[in-house]
CSV table of C-alpha atoms and ligand atoms in Angstrom, one decimal:
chain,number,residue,atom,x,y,z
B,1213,UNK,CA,61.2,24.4,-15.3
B,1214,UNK,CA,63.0,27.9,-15.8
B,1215,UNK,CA,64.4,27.4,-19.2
B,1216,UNK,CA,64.8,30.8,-20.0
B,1217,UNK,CA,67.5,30.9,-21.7
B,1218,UNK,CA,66.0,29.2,-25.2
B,1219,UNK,CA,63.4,32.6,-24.8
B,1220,UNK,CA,66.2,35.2,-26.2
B,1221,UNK,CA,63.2,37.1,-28.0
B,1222,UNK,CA,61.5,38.1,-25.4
B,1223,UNK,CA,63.9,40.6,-23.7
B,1224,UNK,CA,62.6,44.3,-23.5
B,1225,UNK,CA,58.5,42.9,-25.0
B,1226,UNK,CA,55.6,44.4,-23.5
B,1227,UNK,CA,53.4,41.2,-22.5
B,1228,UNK,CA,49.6,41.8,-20.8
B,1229,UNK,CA,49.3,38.7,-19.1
B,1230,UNK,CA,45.0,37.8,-19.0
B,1231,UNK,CA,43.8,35.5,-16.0
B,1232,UNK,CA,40.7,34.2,-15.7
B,1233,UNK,CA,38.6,31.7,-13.2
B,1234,UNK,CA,40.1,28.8,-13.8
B,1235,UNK,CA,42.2,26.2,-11.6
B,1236,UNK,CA,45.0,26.5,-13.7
B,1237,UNK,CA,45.2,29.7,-12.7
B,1238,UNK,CA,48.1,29.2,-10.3
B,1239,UNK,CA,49.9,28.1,-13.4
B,1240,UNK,CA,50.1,31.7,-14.3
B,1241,UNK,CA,52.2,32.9,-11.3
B,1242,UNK,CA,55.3,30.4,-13.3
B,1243,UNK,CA,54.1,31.9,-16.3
B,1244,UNK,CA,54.8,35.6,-15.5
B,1245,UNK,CA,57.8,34.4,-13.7
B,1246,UNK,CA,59.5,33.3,-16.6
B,1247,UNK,CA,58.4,35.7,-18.7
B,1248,UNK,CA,59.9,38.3,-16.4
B,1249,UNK,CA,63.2,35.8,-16.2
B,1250,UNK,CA,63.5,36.2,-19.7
B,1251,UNK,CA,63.6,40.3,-19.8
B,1252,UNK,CA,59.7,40.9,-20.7
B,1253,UNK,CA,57.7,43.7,-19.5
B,1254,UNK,CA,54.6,41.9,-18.2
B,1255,UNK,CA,51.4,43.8,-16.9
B,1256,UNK,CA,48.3,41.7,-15.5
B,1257,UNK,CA,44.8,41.8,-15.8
B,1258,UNK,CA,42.7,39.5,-14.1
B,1259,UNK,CA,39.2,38.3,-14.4
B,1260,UNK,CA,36.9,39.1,-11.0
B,1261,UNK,CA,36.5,35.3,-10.9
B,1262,UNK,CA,40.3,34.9,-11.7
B,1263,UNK,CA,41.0,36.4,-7.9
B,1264,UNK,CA,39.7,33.9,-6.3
B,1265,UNK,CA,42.3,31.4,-7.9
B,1266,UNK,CA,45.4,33.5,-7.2
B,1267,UNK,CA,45.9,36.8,-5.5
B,1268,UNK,CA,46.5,39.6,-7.2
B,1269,UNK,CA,49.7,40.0,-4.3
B,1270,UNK,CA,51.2,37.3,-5.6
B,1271,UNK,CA,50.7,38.7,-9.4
B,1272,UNK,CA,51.7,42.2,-8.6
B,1273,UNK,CA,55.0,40.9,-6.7
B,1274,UNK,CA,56.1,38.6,-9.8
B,1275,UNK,CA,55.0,41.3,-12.4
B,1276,UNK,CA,56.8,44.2,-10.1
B,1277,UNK,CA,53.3,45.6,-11.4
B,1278,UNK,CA,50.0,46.5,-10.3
B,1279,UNK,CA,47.2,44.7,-11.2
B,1280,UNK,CA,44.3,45.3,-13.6
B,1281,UNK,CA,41.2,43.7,-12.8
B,1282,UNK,CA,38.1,47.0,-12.6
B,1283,UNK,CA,37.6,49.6,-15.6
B,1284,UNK,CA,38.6,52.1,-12.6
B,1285,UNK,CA,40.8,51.9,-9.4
B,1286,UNK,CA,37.9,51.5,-6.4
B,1287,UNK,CA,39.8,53.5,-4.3
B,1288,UNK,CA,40.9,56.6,-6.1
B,1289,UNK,CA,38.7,56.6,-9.3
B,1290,UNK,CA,41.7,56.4,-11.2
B,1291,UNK,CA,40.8,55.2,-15.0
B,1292,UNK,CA,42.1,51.7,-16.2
B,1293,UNK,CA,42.3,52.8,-20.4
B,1294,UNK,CA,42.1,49.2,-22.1
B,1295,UNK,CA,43.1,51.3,-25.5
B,1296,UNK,CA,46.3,51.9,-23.6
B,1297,UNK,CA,47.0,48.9,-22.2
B,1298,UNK,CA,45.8,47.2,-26.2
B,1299,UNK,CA,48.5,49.6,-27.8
B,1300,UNK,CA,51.2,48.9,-24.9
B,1301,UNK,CA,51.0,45.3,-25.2
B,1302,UNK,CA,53.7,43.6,-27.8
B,1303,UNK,CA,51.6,40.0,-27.4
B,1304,UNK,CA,48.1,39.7,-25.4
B,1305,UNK,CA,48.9,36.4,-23.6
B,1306,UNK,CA,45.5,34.4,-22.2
B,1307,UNK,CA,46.8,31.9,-19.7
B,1308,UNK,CA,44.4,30.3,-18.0
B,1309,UNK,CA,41.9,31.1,-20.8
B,1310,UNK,CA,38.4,29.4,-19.9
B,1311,UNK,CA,35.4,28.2,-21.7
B,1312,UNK,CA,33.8,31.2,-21.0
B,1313,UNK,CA,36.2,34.0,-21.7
B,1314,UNK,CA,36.7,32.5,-25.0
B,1315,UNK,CA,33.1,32.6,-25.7
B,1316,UNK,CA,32.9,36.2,-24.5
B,1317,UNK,CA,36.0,36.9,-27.2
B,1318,UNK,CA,34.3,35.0,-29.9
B,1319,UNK,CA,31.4,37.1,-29.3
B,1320,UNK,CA,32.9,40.3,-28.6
B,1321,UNK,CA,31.4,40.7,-25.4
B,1322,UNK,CA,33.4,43.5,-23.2
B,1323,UNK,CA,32.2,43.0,-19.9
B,1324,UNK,CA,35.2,43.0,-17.8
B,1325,UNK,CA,38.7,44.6,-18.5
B,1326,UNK,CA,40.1,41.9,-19.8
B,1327,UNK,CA,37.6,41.6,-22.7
B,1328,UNK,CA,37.9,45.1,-23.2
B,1329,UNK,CA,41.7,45.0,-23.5
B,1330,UNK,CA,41.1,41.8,-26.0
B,1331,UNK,CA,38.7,44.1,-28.3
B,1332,UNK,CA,41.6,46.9,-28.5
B,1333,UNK,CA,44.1,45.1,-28.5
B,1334,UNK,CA,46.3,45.4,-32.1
B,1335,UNK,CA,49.1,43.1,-31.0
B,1336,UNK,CA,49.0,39.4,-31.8
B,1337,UNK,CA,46.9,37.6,-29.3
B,1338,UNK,CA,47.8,34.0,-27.5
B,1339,UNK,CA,45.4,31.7,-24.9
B,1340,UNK,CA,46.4,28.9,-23.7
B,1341,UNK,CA,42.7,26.9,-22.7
B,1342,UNK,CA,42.2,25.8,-19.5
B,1343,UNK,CA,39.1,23.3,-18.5
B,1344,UNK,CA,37.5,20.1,-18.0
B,1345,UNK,CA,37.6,17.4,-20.4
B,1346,UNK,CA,33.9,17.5,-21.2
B,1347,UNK,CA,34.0,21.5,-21.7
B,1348,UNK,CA,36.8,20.9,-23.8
B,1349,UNK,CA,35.3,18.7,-26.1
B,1350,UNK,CA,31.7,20.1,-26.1
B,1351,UNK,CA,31.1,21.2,-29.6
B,1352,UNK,CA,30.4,24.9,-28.7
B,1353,UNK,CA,33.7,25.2,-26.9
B,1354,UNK,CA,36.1,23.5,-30.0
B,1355,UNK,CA,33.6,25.8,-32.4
B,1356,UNK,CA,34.9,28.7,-29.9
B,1357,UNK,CA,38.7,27.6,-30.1
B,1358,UNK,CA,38.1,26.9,-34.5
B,1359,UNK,CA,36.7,30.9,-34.7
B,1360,UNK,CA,39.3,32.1,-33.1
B,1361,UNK,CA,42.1,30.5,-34.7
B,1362,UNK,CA,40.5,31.4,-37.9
B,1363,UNK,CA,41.1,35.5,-36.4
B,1364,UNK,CA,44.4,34.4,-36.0
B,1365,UNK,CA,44.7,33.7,-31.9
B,1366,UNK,CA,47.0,31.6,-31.0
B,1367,UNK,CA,46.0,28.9,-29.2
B,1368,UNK,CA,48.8,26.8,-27.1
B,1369,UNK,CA,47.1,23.0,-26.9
B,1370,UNK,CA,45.9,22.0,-23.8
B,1371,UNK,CA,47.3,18.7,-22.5
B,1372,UNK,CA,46.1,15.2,-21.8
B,1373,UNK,CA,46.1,14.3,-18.2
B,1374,UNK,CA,44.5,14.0,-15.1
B,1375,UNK,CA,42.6,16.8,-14.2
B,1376,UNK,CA,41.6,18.8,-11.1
B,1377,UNK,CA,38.0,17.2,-11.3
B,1378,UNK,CA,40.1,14.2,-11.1
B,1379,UNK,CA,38.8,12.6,-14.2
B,1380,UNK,CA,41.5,11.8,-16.7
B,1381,UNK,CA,41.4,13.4,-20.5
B,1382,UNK,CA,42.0,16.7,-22.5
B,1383,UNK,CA,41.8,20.2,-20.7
B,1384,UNK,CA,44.9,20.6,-18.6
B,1385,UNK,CA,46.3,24.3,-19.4
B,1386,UNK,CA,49.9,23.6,-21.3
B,1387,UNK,CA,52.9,24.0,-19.0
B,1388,UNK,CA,54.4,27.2,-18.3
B,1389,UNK,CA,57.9,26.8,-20.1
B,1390,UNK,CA,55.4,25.2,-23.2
B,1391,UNK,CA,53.3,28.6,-22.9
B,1392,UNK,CA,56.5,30.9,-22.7
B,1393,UNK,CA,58.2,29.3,-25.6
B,1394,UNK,CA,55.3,29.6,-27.8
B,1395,UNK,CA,54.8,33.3,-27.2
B,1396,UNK,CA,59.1,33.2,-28.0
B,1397,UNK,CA,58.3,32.1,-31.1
B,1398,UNK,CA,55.8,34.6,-32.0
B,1399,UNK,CA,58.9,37.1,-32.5
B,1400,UNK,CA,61.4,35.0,-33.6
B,1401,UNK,CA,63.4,36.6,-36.5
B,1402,UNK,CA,64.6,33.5,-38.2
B,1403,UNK,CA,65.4,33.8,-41.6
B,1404,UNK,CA,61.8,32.8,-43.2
B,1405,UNK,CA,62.3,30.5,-45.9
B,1406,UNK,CA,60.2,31.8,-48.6
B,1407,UNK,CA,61.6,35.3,-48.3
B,1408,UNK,CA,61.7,37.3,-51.8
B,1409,UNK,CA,59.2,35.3,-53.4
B,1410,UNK,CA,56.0,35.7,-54.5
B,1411,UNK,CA,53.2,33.4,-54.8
B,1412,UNK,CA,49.5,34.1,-56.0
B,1413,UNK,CA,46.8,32.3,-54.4
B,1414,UNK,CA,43.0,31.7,-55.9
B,1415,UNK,CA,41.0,30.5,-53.4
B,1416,UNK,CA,37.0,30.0,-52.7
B,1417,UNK,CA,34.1,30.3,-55.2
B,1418,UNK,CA,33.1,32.2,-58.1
B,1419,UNK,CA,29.6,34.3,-58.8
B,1420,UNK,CA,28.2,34.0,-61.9
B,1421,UNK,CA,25.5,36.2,-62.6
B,1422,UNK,CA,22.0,35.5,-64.0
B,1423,UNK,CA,20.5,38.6,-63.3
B,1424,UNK,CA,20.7,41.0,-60.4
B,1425,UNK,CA,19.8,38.9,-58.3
B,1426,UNK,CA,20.5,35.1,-59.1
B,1427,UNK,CA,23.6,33.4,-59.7
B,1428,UNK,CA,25.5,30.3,-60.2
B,1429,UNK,CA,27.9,29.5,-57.6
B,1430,UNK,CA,29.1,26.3,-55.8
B,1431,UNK,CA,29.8,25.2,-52.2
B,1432,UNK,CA,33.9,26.0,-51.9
B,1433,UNK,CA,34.6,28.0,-48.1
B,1434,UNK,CA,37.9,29.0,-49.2
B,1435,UNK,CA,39.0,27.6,-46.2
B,1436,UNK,CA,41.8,25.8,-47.9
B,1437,UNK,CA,43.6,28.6,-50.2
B,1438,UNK,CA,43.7,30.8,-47.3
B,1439,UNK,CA,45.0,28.2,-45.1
B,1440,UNK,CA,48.4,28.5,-47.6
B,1441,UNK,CA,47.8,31.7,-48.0
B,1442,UNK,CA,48.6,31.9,-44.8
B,1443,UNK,CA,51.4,29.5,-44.4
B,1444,UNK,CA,53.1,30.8,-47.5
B,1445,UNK,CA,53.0,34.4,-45.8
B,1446,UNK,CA,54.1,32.8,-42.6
B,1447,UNK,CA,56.8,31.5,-44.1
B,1448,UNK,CA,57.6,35.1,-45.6
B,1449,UNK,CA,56.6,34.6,-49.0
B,1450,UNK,CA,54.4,37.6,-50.5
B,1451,UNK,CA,51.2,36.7,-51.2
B,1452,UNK,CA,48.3,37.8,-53.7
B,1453,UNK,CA,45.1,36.4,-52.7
B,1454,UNK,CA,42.9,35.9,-55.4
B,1455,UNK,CA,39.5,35.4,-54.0
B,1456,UNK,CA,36.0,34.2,-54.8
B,1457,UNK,CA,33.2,34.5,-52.3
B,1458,UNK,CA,34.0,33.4,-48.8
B,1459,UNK,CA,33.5,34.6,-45.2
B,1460,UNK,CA,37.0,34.9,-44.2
B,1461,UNK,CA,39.3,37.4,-43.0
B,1462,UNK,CA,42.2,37.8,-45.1
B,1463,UNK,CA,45.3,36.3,-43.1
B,1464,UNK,CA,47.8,38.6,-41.6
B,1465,UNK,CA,50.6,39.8,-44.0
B,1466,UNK,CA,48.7,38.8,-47.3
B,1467,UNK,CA,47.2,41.1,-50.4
B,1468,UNK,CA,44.1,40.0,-51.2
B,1469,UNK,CA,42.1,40.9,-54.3
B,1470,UNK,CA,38.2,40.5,-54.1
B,1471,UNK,CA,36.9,39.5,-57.4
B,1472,UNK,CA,33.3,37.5,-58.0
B,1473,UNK,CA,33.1,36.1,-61.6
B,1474,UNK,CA,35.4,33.2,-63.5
B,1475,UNK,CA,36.3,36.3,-65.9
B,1476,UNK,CA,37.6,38.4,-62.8
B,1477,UNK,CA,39.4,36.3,-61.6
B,1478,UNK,CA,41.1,35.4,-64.5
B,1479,UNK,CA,42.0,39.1,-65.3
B,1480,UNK,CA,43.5,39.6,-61.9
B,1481,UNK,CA,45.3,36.5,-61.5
B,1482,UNK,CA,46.7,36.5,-64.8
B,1483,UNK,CA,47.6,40.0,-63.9
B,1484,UNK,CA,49.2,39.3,-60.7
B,1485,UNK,CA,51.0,35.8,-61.8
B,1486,UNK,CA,53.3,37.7,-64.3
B,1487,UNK,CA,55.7,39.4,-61.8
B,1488,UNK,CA,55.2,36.1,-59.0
B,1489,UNK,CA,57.2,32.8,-58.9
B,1490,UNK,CA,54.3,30.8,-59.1
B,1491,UNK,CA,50.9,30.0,-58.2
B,1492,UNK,CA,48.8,27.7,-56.0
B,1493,UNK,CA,45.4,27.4,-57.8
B,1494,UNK,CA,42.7,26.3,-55.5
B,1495,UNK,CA,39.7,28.3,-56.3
B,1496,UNK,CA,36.3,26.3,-57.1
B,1497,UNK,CA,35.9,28.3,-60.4
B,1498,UNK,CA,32.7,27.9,-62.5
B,1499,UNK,CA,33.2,25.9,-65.7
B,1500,UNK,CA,30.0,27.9,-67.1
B,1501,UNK,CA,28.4,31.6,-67.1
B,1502,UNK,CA,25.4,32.6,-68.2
B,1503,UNK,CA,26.0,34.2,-71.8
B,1504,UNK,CA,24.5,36.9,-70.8
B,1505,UNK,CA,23.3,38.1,-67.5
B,1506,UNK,CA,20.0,40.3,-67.7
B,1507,UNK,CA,19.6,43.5,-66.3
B,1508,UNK,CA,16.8,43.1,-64.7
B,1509,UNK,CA,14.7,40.4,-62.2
B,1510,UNK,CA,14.0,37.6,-64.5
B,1511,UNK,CA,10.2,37.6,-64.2
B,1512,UNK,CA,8.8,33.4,-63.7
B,1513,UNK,CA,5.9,32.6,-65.7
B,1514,UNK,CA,4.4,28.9,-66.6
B,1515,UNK,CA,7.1,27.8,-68.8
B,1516,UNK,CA,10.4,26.6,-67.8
B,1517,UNK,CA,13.0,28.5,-68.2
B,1518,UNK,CA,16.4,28.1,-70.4
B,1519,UNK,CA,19.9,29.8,-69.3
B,1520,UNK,CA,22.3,29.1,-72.3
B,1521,UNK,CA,26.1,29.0,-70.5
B,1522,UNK,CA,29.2,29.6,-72.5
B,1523,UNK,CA,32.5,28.2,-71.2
B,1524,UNK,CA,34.6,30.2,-68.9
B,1525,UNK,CA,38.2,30.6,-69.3
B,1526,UNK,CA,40.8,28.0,-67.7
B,1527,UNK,CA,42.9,30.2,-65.3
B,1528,UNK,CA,45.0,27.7,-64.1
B,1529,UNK,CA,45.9,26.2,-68.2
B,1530,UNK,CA,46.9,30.2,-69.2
B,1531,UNK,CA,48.8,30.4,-66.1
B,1532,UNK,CA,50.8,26.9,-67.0
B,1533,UNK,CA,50.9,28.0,-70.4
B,1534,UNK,CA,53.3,30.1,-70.3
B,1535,UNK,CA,54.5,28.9,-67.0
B,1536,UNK,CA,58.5,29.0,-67.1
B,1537,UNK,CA,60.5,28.4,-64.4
B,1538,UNK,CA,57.6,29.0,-62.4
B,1539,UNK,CA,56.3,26.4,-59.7
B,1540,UNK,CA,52.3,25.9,-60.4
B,1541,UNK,CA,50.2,23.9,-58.0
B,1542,UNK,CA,46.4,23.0,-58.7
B,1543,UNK,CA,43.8,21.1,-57.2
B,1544,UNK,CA,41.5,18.1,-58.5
B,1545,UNK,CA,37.8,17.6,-56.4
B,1546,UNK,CA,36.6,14.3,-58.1
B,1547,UNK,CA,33.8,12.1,-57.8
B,1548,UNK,CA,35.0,9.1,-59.6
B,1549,UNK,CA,38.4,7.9,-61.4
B,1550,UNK,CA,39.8,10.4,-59.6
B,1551,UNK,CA,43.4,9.4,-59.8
B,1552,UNK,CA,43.5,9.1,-64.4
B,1553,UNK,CA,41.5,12.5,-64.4
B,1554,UNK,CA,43.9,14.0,-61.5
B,1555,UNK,CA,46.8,12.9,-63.5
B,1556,UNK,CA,45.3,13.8,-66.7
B,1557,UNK,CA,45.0,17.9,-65.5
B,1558,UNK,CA,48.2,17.4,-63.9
B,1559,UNK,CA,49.7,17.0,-67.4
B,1560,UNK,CA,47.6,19.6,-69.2
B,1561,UNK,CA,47.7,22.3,-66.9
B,1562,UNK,CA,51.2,22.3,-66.4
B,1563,UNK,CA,51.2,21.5,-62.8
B,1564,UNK,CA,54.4,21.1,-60.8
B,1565,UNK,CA,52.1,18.7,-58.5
B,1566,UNK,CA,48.5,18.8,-57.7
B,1567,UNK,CA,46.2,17.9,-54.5
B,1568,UNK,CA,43.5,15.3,-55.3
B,1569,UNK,CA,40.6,15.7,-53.0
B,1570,UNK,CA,38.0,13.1,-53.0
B,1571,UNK,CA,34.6,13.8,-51.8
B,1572,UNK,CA,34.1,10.1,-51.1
B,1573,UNK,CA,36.2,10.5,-48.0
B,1574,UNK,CA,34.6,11.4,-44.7
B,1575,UNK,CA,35.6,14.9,-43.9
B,1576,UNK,CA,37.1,15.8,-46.6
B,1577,UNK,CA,36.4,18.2,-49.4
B,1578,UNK,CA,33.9,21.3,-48.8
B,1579,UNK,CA,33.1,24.1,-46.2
B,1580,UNK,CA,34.9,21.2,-43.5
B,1581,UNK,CA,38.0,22.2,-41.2
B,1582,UNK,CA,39.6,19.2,-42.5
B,1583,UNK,CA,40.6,17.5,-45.6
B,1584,UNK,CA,42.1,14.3,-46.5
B,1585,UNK,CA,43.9,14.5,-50.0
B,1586,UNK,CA,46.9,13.0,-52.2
B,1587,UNK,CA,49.6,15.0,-53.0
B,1588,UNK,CA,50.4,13.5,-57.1
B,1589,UNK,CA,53.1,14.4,-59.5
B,1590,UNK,CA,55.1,13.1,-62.2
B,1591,UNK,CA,57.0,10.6,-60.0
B,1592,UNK,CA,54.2,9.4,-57.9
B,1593,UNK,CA,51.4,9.7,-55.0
B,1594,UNK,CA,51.7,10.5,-51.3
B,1595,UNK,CA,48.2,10.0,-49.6
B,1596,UNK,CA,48.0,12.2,-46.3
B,1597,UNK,CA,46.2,11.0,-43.8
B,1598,UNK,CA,43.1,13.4,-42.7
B,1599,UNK,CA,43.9,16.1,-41.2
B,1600,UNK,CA,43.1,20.0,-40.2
B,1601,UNK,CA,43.2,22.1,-43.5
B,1602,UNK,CA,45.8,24.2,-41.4
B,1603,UNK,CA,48.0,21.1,-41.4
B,1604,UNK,CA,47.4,20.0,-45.0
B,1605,UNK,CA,48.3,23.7,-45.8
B,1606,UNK,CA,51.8,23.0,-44.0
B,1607,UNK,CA,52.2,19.8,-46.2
B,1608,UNK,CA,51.8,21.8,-49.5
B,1609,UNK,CA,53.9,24.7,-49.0
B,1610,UNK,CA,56.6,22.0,-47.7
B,1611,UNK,CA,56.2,20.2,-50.5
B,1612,UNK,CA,56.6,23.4,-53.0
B,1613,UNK,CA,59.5,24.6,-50.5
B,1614,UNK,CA,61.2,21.3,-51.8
B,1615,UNK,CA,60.7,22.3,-55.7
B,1616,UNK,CA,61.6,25.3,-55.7
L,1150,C5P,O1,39.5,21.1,-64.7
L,1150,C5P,P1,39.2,21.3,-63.3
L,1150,C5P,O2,38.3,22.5,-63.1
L,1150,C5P,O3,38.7,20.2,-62.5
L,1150,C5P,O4,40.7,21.7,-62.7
L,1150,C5P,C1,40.8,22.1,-61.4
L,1150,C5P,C2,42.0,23.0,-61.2
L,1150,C5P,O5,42.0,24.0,-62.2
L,1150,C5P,C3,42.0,23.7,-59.9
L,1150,C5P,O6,43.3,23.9,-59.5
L,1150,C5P,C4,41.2,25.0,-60.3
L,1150,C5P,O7,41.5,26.0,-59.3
L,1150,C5P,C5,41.8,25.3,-61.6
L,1150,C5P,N1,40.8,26.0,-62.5
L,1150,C5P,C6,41.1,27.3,-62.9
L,1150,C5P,N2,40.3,27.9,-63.8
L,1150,C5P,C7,39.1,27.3,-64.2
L,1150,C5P,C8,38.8,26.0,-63.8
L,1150,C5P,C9,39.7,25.4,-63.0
L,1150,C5P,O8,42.1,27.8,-62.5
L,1150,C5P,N3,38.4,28.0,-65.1
């Protein structure tokens, strides 16, 4: 199990090792072993519950460090700083990471050091989940695991298998050498394959006021732009962000530009597109604005009430106007012929290819973590099959990788 020697990034990182109550937790004695093997710096804080799994003996012998478990050493009062050990720590590793700790993370609860160290910690942060089949899968838990991934934890799979409650299913902390390699990749200096270029983004919905309070807006989360946001920055592209209304952090590593209106947006994408290789244009934009919004609390009285819209302006046919050698993507959402009218923007927006969601298909579309779509261009159609937005993100930037 001590393959080690594919781990050459890991010599000379500072890795806190988290253990909590779980089973799994004698898992973590491999873990730290072959981190150690592989040159890191480990330092381990345990859950109260997590002692009970595995002694902190055996932790402090492996680590060739003591162990954290109290805000302050019983014994001689001596302070345990979480700040410190949050700005030692190159990678905050979470291996057994239960049900409950996760919860506690998603909630910001700091009721143990480990939690505290979590909160403080600036370095990226990894768990690997640990748990019964039916914890697992309970919809509070995955909601727990889908928050967190959205804040940009890691989160090494569990595996299928049989379990210590002996039932059979999903749950079983990943191996060790599984665990290790993932945190290797996390500083892998690979050339990235989008390095030097420059991509902007537009990505959730647009505001379009009716009056100071009002507006017209529609139901995109956004979810979807910054998933390739995301990837494209993962993949060392430079990213502007152009974005509408959503509740999401900006991904690491990407600018983002907050805008709220159609005619915003259009002024900062346009701006930002000029100097970029290209853009991916998935922002739900309004179609119509009020002609004018009015100052003030539009009063209701008996009558009903007229709002006369003009049309906004077409980001995405400007940008493919005078498009060059750059590589433009857009989006379709249709509700009927979807493929003539997906291949009818496709053609007048300039776009390299574009991604045809249908909201006909069961999780696909809006506010969703997954989408099922077709990728079209000029040559043809390549349906995906559903999938997270994460992994539909990966398709994308693949397929614009293979354009460019
Ligand atoms: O014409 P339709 O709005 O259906 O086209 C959708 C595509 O055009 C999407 O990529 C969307 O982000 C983009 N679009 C735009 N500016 C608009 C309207 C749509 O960039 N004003």
């Amino acid at each position: 199990m001590e393959q080690t020697n594919a781990c050459n990034n890991l010599k000379g990182r500072h890795i806190l090792l988290g253990i909590t109550g779980s089973i799994a937790a004698y898992k973590a004695a491999m873990v730290c072993r072959l981190l150690k093997t592989a040159g890191a710096e480990v330092q381990v804080v345990m859950t109260a519950l997590a002692k009970e799994f595995i002694t902190p003996l055996t932790m402090a012998t492996l680590s060739k460090n003591p162990i954290l478990v109290e805000f302050f050493d019983p014994e001689n009062g001596q302070w345990n700083s979480h700040v410190k050990l949050g700005e030692w720590a190159d990678c905050f590793l979470i291996a057994p990471a239960t049900a409950n700790t996760m919860a506690k993370m998603v909630g910001g609860i700091a009721d143990n050091l480990l939690l505290t160290s979590y909160l403080s910690a600036r370095c990226p942060v990894v768990v690997a989940p640990a748990m019964d089949l039916d914890m697992y899968a309970h919809p509070a838990t995955q909601q727990n695991l889908r928050i967190l991934a959205d804040r940009h934890v890691g989160i090494v799979e569990p595996g299928d298998g049989e379990l210590a409650s002996g039932l059979v299913g999903k749950g079983r902390m990943a191996e060790p050498d599984e665990i290790v390699a993932f945190v290797n990749e996390l500083f892998s200096e690979k050339k990235k394959s989008l390095e030097g270029k420059h991509f902007v983004v537009t990505a959730g919905a647009t505001i379009e006021s009716i009056d100071p309070v009002r507006f017209i807006s529609n139901h995109s989360s956004g979810k979807m732009g910054y998933a390739i946001s995301e990837e494209l920055a993962r993949r060392g592209a430079r990213v502007t962000l152009v974005s509408g209304r959503t509740a999401l952090d900006c991904p690491p590593g990407v600018d983002r530009v907050d805008v709220l209106s159609a005619d915003e947006m259009y002024e900062a994408t346009v701006e930002a597109y000029g100097r970029s290789d290209g853009g991916v244009m998935c922002a739900a934009v309004a179609d119509y604005t009020p002609l004018e919004a009015a100052d003030h609390k539009l009063k209701k009285s008996d009558d009903d009430l007229v709002i006369r819209l003009r049309r906004t302006r077409d980001i995405a046919a400007r940008l493919g106007a005078e498009k060059g050698s750059r590589l433009l993507v857009g989006f379709a959402l249709e509700t009927d012929h979807e493929e003539v009218n997906a291949e009818s923007k496709l053609h007048k927006k300039h776009f390299d290819f574009i991604v045809l969601n249908s909201l006909r298909d069961a999780g696909a579309g809006f506010r969703g973590d997954t989408n099922k779509v077709a990728l079209i261009d000029d040559h043809g159609r390549e349906d995906l099959p559903l999938m997270s937005k994460r992994d539909v993100a990966v398709h994308i930037v693949d397929k614009m990788e293979s354009l460019l």
